[in-house]
Short mmCIF file of C-alpha atoms in Angstrom, two decimals:
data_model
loop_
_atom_site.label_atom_id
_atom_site.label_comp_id
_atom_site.label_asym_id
_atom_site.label_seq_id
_atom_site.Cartn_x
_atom_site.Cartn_y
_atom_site.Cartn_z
CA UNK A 1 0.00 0.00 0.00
CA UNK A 2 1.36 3.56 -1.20
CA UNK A 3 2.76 6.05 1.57
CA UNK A 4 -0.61 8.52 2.56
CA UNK A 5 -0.65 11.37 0.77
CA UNK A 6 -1.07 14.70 3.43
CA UNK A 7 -3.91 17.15 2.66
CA UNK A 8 -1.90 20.12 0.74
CA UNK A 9 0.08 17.78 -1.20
CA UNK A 10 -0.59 19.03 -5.20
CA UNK A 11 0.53 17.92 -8.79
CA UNK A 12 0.60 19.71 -11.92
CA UNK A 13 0.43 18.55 -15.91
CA UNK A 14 -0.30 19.60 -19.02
CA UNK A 15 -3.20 18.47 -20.88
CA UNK A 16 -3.34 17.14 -24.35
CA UNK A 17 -5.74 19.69 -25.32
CA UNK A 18 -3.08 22.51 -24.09
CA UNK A 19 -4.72 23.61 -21.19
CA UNK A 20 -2.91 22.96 -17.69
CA UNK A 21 -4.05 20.97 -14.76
CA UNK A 22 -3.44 20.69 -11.50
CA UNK A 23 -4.85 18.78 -7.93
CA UNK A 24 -4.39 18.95 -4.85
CA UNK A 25 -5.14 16.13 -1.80
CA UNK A 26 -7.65 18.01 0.06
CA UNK A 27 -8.96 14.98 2.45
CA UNK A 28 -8.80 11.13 1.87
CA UNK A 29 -11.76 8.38 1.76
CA UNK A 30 -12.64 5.64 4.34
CA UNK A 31 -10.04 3.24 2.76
CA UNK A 32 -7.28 5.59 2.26
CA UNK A 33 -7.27 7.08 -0.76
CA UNK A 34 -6.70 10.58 -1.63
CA UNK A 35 -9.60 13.26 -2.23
CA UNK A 36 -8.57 15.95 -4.62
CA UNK A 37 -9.71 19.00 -5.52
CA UNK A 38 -8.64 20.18 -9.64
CA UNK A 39 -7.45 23.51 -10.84
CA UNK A 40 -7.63 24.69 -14.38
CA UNK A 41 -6.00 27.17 -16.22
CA UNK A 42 -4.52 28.77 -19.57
CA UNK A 43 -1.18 28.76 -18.97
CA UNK A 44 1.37 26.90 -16.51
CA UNK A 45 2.16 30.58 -14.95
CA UNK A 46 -1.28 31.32 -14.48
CA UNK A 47 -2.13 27.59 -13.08
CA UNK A 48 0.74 28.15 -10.51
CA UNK A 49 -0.86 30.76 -8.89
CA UNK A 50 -3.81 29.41 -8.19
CA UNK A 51 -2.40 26.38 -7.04
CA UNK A 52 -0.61 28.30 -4.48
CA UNK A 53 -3.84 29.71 -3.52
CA UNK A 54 -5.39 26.85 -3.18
CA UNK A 55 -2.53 24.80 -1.19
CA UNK A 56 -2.52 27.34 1.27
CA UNK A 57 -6.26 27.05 2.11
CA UNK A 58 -6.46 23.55 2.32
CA UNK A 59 -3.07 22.62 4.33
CA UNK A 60 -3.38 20.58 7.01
CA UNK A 61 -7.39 20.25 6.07
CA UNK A 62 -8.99 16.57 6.15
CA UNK A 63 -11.95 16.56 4.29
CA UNK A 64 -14.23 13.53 3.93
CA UNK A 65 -16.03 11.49 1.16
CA UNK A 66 -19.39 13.67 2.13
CA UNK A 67 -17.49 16.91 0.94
CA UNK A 68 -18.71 15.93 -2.68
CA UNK A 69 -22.30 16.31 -1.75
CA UNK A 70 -24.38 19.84 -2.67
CA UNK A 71 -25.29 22.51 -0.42
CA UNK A 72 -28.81 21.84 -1.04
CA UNK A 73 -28.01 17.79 0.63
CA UNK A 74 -25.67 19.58 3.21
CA UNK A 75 -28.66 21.80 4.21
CA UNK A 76 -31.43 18.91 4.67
CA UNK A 77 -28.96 16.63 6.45
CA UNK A 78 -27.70 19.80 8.75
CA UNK A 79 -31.65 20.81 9.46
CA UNK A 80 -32.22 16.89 10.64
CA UNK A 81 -29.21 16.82 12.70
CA UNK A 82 -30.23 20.42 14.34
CA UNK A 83 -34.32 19.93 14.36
CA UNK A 84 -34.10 18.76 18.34
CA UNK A 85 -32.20 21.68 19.65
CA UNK A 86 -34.67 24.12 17.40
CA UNK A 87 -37.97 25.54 18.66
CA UNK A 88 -40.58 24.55 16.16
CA UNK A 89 -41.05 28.71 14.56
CA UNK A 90 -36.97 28.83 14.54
CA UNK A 91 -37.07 25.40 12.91
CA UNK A 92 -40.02 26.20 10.05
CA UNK A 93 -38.31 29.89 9.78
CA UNK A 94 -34.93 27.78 9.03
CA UNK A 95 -36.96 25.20 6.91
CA UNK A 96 -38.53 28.05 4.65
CA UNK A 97 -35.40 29.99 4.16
CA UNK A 98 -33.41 26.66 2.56
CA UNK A 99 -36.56 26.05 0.57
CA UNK A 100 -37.45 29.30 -0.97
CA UNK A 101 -34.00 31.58 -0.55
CA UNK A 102 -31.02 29.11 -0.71
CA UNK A 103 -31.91 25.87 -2.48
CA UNK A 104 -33.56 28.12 -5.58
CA UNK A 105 -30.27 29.53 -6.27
CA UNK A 106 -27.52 27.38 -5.15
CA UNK A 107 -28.37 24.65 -4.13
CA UNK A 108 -27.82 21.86 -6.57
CA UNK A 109 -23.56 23.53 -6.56
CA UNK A 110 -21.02 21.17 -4.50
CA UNK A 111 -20.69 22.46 -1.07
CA UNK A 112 -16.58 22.41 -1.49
CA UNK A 113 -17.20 24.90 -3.87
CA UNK A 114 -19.69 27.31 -2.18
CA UNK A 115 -17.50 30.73 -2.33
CA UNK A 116 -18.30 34.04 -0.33
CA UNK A 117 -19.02 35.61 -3.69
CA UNK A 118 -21.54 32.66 -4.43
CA UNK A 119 -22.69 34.17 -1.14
CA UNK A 120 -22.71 37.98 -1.84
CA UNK A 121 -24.37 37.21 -5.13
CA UNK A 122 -27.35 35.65 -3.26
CA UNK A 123 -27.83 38.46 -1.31
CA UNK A 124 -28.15 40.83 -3.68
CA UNK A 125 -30.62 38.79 -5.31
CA UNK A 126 -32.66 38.38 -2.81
CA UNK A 127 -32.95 41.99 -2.21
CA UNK A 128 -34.12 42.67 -5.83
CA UNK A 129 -36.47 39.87 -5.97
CA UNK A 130 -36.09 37.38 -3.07
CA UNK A 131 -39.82 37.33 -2.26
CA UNK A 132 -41.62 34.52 -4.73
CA UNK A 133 -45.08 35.68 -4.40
CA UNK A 134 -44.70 39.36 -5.07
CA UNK A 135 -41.16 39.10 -6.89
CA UNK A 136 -40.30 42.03 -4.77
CA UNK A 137 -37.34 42.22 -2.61
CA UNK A 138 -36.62 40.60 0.78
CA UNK A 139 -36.16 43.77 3.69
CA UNK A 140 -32.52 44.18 5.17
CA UNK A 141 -33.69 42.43 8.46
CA UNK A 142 -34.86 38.98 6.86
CA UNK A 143 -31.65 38.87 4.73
CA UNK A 144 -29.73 39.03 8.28
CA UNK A 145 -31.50 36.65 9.53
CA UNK A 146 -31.24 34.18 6.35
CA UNK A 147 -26.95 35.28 6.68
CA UNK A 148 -27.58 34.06 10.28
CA UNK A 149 -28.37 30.84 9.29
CA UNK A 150 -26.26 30.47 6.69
CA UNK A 151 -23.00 30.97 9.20
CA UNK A 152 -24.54 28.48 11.30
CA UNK A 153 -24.47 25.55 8.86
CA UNK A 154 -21.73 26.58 6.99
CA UNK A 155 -19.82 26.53 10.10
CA UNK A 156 -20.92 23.23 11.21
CA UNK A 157 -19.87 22.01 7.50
CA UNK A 158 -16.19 22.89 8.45
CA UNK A 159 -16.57 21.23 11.93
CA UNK A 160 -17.48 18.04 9.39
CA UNK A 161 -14.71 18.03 7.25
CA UNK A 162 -16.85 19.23 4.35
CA UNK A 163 -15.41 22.39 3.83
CA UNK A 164 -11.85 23.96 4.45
CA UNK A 165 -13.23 27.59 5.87
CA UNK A 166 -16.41 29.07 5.76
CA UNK A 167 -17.33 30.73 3.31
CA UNK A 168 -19.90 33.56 5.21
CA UNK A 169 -17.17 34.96 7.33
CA UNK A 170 -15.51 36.44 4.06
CA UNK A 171 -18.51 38.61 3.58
CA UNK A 172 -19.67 41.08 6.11
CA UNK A 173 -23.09 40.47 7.62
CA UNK A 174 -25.82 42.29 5.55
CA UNK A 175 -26.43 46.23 6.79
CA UNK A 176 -29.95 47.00 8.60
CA UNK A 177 -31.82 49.38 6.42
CA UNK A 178 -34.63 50.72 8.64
CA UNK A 179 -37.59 51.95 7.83
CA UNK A 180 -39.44 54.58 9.06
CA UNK A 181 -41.61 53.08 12.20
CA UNK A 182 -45.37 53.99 12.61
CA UNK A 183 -45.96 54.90 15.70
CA UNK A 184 -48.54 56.99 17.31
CA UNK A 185 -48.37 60.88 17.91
CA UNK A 186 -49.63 62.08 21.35
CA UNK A 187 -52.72 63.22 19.63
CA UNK A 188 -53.47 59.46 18.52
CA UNK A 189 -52.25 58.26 21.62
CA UNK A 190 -54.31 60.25 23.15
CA UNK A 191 -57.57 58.89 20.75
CA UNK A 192 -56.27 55.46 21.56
CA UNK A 193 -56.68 55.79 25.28
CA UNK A 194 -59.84 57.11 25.17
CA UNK A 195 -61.11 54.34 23.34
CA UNK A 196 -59.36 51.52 25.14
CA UNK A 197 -61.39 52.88 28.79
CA UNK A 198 -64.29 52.37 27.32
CA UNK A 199 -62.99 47.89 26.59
CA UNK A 200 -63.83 46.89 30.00
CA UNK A 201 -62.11 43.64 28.72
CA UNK A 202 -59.25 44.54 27.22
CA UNK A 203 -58.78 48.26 28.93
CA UNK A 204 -55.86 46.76 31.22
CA UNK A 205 -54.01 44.80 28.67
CA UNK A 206 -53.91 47.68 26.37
CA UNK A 207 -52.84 50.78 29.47
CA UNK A 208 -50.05 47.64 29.97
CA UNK A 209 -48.65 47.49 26.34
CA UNK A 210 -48.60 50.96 26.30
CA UNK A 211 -46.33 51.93 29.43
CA UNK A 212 -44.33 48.92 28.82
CA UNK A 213 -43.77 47.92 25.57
CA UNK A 214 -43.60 43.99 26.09
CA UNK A 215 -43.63 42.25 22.31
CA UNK A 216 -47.11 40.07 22.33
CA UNK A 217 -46.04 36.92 23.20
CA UNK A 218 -44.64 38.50 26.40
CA UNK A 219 -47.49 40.53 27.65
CA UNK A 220 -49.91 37.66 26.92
CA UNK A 221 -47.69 35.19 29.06
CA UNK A 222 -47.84 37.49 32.25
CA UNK A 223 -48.50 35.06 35.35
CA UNK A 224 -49.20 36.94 39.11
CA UNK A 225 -46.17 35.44 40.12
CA UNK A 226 -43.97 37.40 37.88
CA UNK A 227 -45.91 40.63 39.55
CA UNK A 228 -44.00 42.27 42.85
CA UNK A 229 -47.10 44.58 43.65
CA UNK A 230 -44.61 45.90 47.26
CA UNK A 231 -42.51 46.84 44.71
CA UNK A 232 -44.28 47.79 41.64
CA UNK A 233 -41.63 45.63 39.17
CA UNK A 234 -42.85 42.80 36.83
CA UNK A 235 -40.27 40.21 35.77
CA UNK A 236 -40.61 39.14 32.00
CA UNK A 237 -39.43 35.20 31.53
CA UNK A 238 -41.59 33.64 29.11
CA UNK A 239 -43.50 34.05 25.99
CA UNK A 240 -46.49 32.70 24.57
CA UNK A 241 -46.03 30.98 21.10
CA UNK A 242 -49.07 30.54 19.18
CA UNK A 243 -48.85 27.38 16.51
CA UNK A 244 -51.60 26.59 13.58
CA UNK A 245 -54.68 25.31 15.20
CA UNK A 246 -54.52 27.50 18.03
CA UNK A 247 -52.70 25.28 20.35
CA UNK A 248 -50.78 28.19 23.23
CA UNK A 249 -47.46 27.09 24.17
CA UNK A 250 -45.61 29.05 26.87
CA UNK A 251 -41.80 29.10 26.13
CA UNK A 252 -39.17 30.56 28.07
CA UNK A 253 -37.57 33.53 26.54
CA UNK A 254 -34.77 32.69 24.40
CA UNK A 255 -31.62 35.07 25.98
CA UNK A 256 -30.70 36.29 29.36
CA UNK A 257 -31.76 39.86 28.07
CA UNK A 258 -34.70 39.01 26.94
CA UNK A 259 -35.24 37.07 30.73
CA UNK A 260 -35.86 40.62 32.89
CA UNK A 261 -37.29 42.50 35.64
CA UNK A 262 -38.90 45.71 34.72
CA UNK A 263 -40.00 48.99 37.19
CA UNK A 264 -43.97 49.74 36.05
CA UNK A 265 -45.12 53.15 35.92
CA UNK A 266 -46.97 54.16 39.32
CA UNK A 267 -50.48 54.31 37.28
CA UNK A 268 -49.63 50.91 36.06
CA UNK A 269 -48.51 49.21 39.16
CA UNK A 270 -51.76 50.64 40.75
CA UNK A 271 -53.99 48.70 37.93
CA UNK A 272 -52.47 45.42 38.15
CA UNK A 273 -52.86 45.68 42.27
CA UNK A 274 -56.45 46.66 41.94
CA UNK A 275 -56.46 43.96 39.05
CA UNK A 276 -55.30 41.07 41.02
CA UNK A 277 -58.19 41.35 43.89
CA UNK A 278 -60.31 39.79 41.32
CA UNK A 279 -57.86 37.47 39.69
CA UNK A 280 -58.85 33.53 39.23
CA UNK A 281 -56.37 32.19 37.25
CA UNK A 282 -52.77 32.46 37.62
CA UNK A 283 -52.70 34.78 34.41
CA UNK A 284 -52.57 38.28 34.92
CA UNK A 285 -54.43 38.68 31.20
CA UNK A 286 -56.36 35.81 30.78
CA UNK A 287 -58.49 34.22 28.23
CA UNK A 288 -61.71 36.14 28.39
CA UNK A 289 -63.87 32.97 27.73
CA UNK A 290 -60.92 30.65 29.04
CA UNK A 291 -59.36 32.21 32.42
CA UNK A 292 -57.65 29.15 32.67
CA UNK A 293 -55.31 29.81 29.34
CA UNK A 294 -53.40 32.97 28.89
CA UNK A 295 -54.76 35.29 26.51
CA UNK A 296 -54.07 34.52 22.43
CA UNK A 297 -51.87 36.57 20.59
CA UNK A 298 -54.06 36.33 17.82
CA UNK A 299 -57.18 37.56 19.56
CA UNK A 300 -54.96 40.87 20.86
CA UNK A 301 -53.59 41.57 17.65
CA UNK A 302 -57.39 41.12 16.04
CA UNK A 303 -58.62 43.63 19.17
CA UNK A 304 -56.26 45.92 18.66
CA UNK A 305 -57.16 46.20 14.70
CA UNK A 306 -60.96 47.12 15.79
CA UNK A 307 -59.71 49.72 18.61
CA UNK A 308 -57.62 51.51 15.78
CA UNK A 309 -60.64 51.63 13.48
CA UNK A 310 -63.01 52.75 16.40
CA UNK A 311 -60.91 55.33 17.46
CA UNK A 312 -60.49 56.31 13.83
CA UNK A 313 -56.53 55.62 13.63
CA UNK A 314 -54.09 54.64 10.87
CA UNK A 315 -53.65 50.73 10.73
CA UNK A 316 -50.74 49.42 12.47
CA UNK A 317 -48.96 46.07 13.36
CA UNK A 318 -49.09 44.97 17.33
CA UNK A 319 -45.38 45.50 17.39
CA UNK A 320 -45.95 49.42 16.31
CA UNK A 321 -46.89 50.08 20.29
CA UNK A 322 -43.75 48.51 21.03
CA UNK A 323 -42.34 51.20 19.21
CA UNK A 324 -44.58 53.70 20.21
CA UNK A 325 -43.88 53.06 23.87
CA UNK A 326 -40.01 53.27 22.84
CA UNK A 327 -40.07 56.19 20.84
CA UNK A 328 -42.24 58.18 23.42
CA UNK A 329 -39.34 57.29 26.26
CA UNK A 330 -36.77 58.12 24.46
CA UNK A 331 -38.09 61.95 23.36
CA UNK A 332 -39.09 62.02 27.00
CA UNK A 333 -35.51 61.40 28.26
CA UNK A 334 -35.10 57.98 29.25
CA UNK A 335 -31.82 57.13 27.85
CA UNK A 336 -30.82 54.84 25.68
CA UNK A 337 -29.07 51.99 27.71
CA UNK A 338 -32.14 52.23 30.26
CA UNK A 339 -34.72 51.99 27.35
CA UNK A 340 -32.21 48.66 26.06
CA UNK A 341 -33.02 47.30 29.09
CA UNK A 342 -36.98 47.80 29.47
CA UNK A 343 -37.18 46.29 25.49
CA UNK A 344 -35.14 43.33 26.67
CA UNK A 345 -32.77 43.93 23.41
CA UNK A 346 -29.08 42.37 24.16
CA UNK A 347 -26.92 44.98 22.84
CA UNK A 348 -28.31 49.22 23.45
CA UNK A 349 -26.49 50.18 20.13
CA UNK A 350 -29.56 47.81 18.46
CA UNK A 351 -32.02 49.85 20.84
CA UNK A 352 -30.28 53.09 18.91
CA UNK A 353 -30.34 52.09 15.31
CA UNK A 354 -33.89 50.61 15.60
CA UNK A 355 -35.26 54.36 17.27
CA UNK A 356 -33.03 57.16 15.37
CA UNK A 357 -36.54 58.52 14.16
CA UNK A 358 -38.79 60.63 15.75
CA UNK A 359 -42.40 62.59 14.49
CA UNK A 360 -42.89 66.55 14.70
CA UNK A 361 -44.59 65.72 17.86
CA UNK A 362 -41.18 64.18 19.43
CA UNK A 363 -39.20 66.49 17.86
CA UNK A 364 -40.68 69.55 19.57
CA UNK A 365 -41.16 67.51 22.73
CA UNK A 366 -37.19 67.09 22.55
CA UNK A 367 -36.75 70.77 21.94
CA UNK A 368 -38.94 71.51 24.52
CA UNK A 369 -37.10 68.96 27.07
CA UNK A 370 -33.63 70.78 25.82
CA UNK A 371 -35.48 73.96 26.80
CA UNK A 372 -35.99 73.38 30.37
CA UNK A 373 -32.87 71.96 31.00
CA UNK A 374 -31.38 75.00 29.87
CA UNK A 375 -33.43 77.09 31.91
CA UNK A 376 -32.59 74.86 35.06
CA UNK A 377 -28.78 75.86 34.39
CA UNK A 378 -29.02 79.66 33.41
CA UNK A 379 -32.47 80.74 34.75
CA UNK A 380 -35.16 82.46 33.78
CA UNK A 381 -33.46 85.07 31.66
CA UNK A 382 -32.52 82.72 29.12
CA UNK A 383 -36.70 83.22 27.79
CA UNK A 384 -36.38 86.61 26.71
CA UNK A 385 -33.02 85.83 25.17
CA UNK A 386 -34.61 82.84 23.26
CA UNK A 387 -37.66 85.52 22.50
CA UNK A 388 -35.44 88.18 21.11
CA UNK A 389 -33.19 85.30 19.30
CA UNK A 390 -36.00 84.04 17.75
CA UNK A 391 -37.29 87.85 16.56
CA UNK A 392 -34.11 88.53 15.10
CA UNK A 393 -34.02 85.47 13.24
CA UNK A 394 -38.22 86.08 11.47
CA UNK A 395 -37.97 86.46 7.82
CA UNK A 396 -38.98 90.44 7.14
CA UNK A 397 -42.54 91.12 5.36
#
């Protein structure tokens, strides 16, 4: 039996049709023999340098027999193998971004071969047209997430001996473009409050979103035990998933950010004290018909569309009071590590991109804020100064 050949090793020839060759041992199969990888080119110059290239990537690299197989076989087998560690959304979210984003466009190319441009180029497309139904493109914040993925079982192809390097860490991770939020002014918050006091039902849940901006799942998985009415905090550790059929399944949030204790406002503590005299389940927002199940994310999102329209309001998603609640704190001075924390978002320079816009509202709210600070520093007489400042500046008649 020959000596083994080490991963690296490479050979070079010409071919009869003039073109040059080369190979290089990039792994070996169950019995021994070599794996190699082959490099084309024009000229023996040209093939040299990318042989060099090549060599140097896959030294000291072992890949196996399965390296032959495509990315769209890598992708099934790696979604089997990671289906027991997944929560069922993450694995269907997973599941529908091989079928309809990756597969479509690469996946019937060998995984060995799977380049970051490969990569790059799939990104772009699916921000042209990545969306099958409509042919329009994918938003910035789905494409991370798809990139997300992508790292993950790329990386656990290298781990495999599939791959020399992964291929996603040569691009960088697709750029957030944000879009304006919708998110209501005070004069529409002001609408929206009026017309939630008169929902004896849903009154409470809605004052609650609103001074705390919990995402859905979050609110509607509230148990009195997570409630410190001495206190007046509220600790936020699970989240109600909502599957087809309407089965409720309450899952523990996913990070230790997300896992937090929160200070309510004074009005709000004083509702959920008042609240809990009358309690008889363990949920603080209960099923209406069903006090023994939480309350369904579907049924507040389908409430909240009828409030809007009663209290004559534009359309918005649940997650826009989120944002409302957000937006509001921060153009009422609650900074922006604080507000990080309250969200439950692991990093406050996400909390920052995600809020950089504000309404005319906010914006005079802020100058107004700006104002009185002043004033606390240089006193009253700055308001004639700002009066005379603002005179001087009036365009003439």
């Amino acid at each position: 039996m020959g000596k083994r050949r080490p991963s690296g090793d490479g050979m070079v020839r010409k071919r009869e049709d003039g073109r040059w060759e080369g190979r290089i041992v990039v792994g070996h199969k169950e019995n021994g023999d070599p794996i190699f990888r082959y490099i084309y080119a024009d000229t023996q110059k040209e093939l040299m340098v990318k042989l060099r290239q090549s060599i140097e990537v896959y030294q000291g690299v072992e890949l196996t027999e399965e390296s032959r197989m495509t990315l769209g076989q890598w992708l099934e087998k790696w979604l089997k193998n990671t289906a027991p560690t997944l929560r069922p959304a993450t694995l269907s979210r997973y599941e529908g971004t091989v079928r309809n984003h990756i597969v479509p466009y690469m996946g019937d190319k060998p995984i060995s071969q799977i380049t970051g441009k490969d990569i790059q180029k799939l990104y772009d497309t699916l921000a042209r047209q990545g969306n099958r139904n409509t042919g329009e493109g994918l938003a910035s914040g789905t494409i991370r997430g798809i990139h997300a993925m992508f790292h993950e079982a790329m990386g656990a192809a290298q781990k495999a001996g599939l791959i020399p390097r992964n291929p996603t860490e040569d691009i960088g991770a697709p750029k957030f473009s944000y879009k304006s939020k919708k998110v209501l002014t005070d004069e529409q918050l002001e609408k929206f409050m009026d017309t939630i006091q008169r929902d004896s039902i849903w009154c409470d849940f809605f004052y609650t979103e609103l001074t705390t901006g919990l995402r859905r799942g979050e609110i509607c998985g509230l148990k009195w035990e997570d409630f410190d009415e001495i206190h007046g905090t509220l600790k936020i550790r699970r989240t109600i998933h909502e599957e087809k059929g309407g089965k409720l399944t309450p899952w523990d949030t996913k990070t230790a950010a997300g896992a937090r204790t929160i200070h309510l406002s004074p009005s709000t503590a004083a509702l959920l004290r008042e609240r809990k005299k009358t309690a008889l389940t363990e949920w603080i927002f209960p099923h209406p018909w069903k006090p023994e199940q939480p309350t369904r994310p579907s049924a507040a999102y389908e409430r909240m569309k009828v409030l809007l329209k009663e209290a004559g309001l534009p359309d918005l998603r649940f997650h826009d009071l989120r944002h409302t609640f957000a937006t509001h704190a921060l153009t009422s001075g609650v900074d922006v590590k604080t507000l990080s924390g309250i969200l439950g978002h692991t990093r406050a320079a996400f909390t920052l991109d995600t809020y950089t816009h504000t309404t005319g509202d906010m914006q005079k709210r802020a100058a107004e804020i700006v104002e009185e600070f002043l004033i606390d520093i240089f006193g009253e007489e700055l308001k004639p100064w700002a009066e005379s400042g603002k005179t001087a500046k009036a365009p003439s008649g």
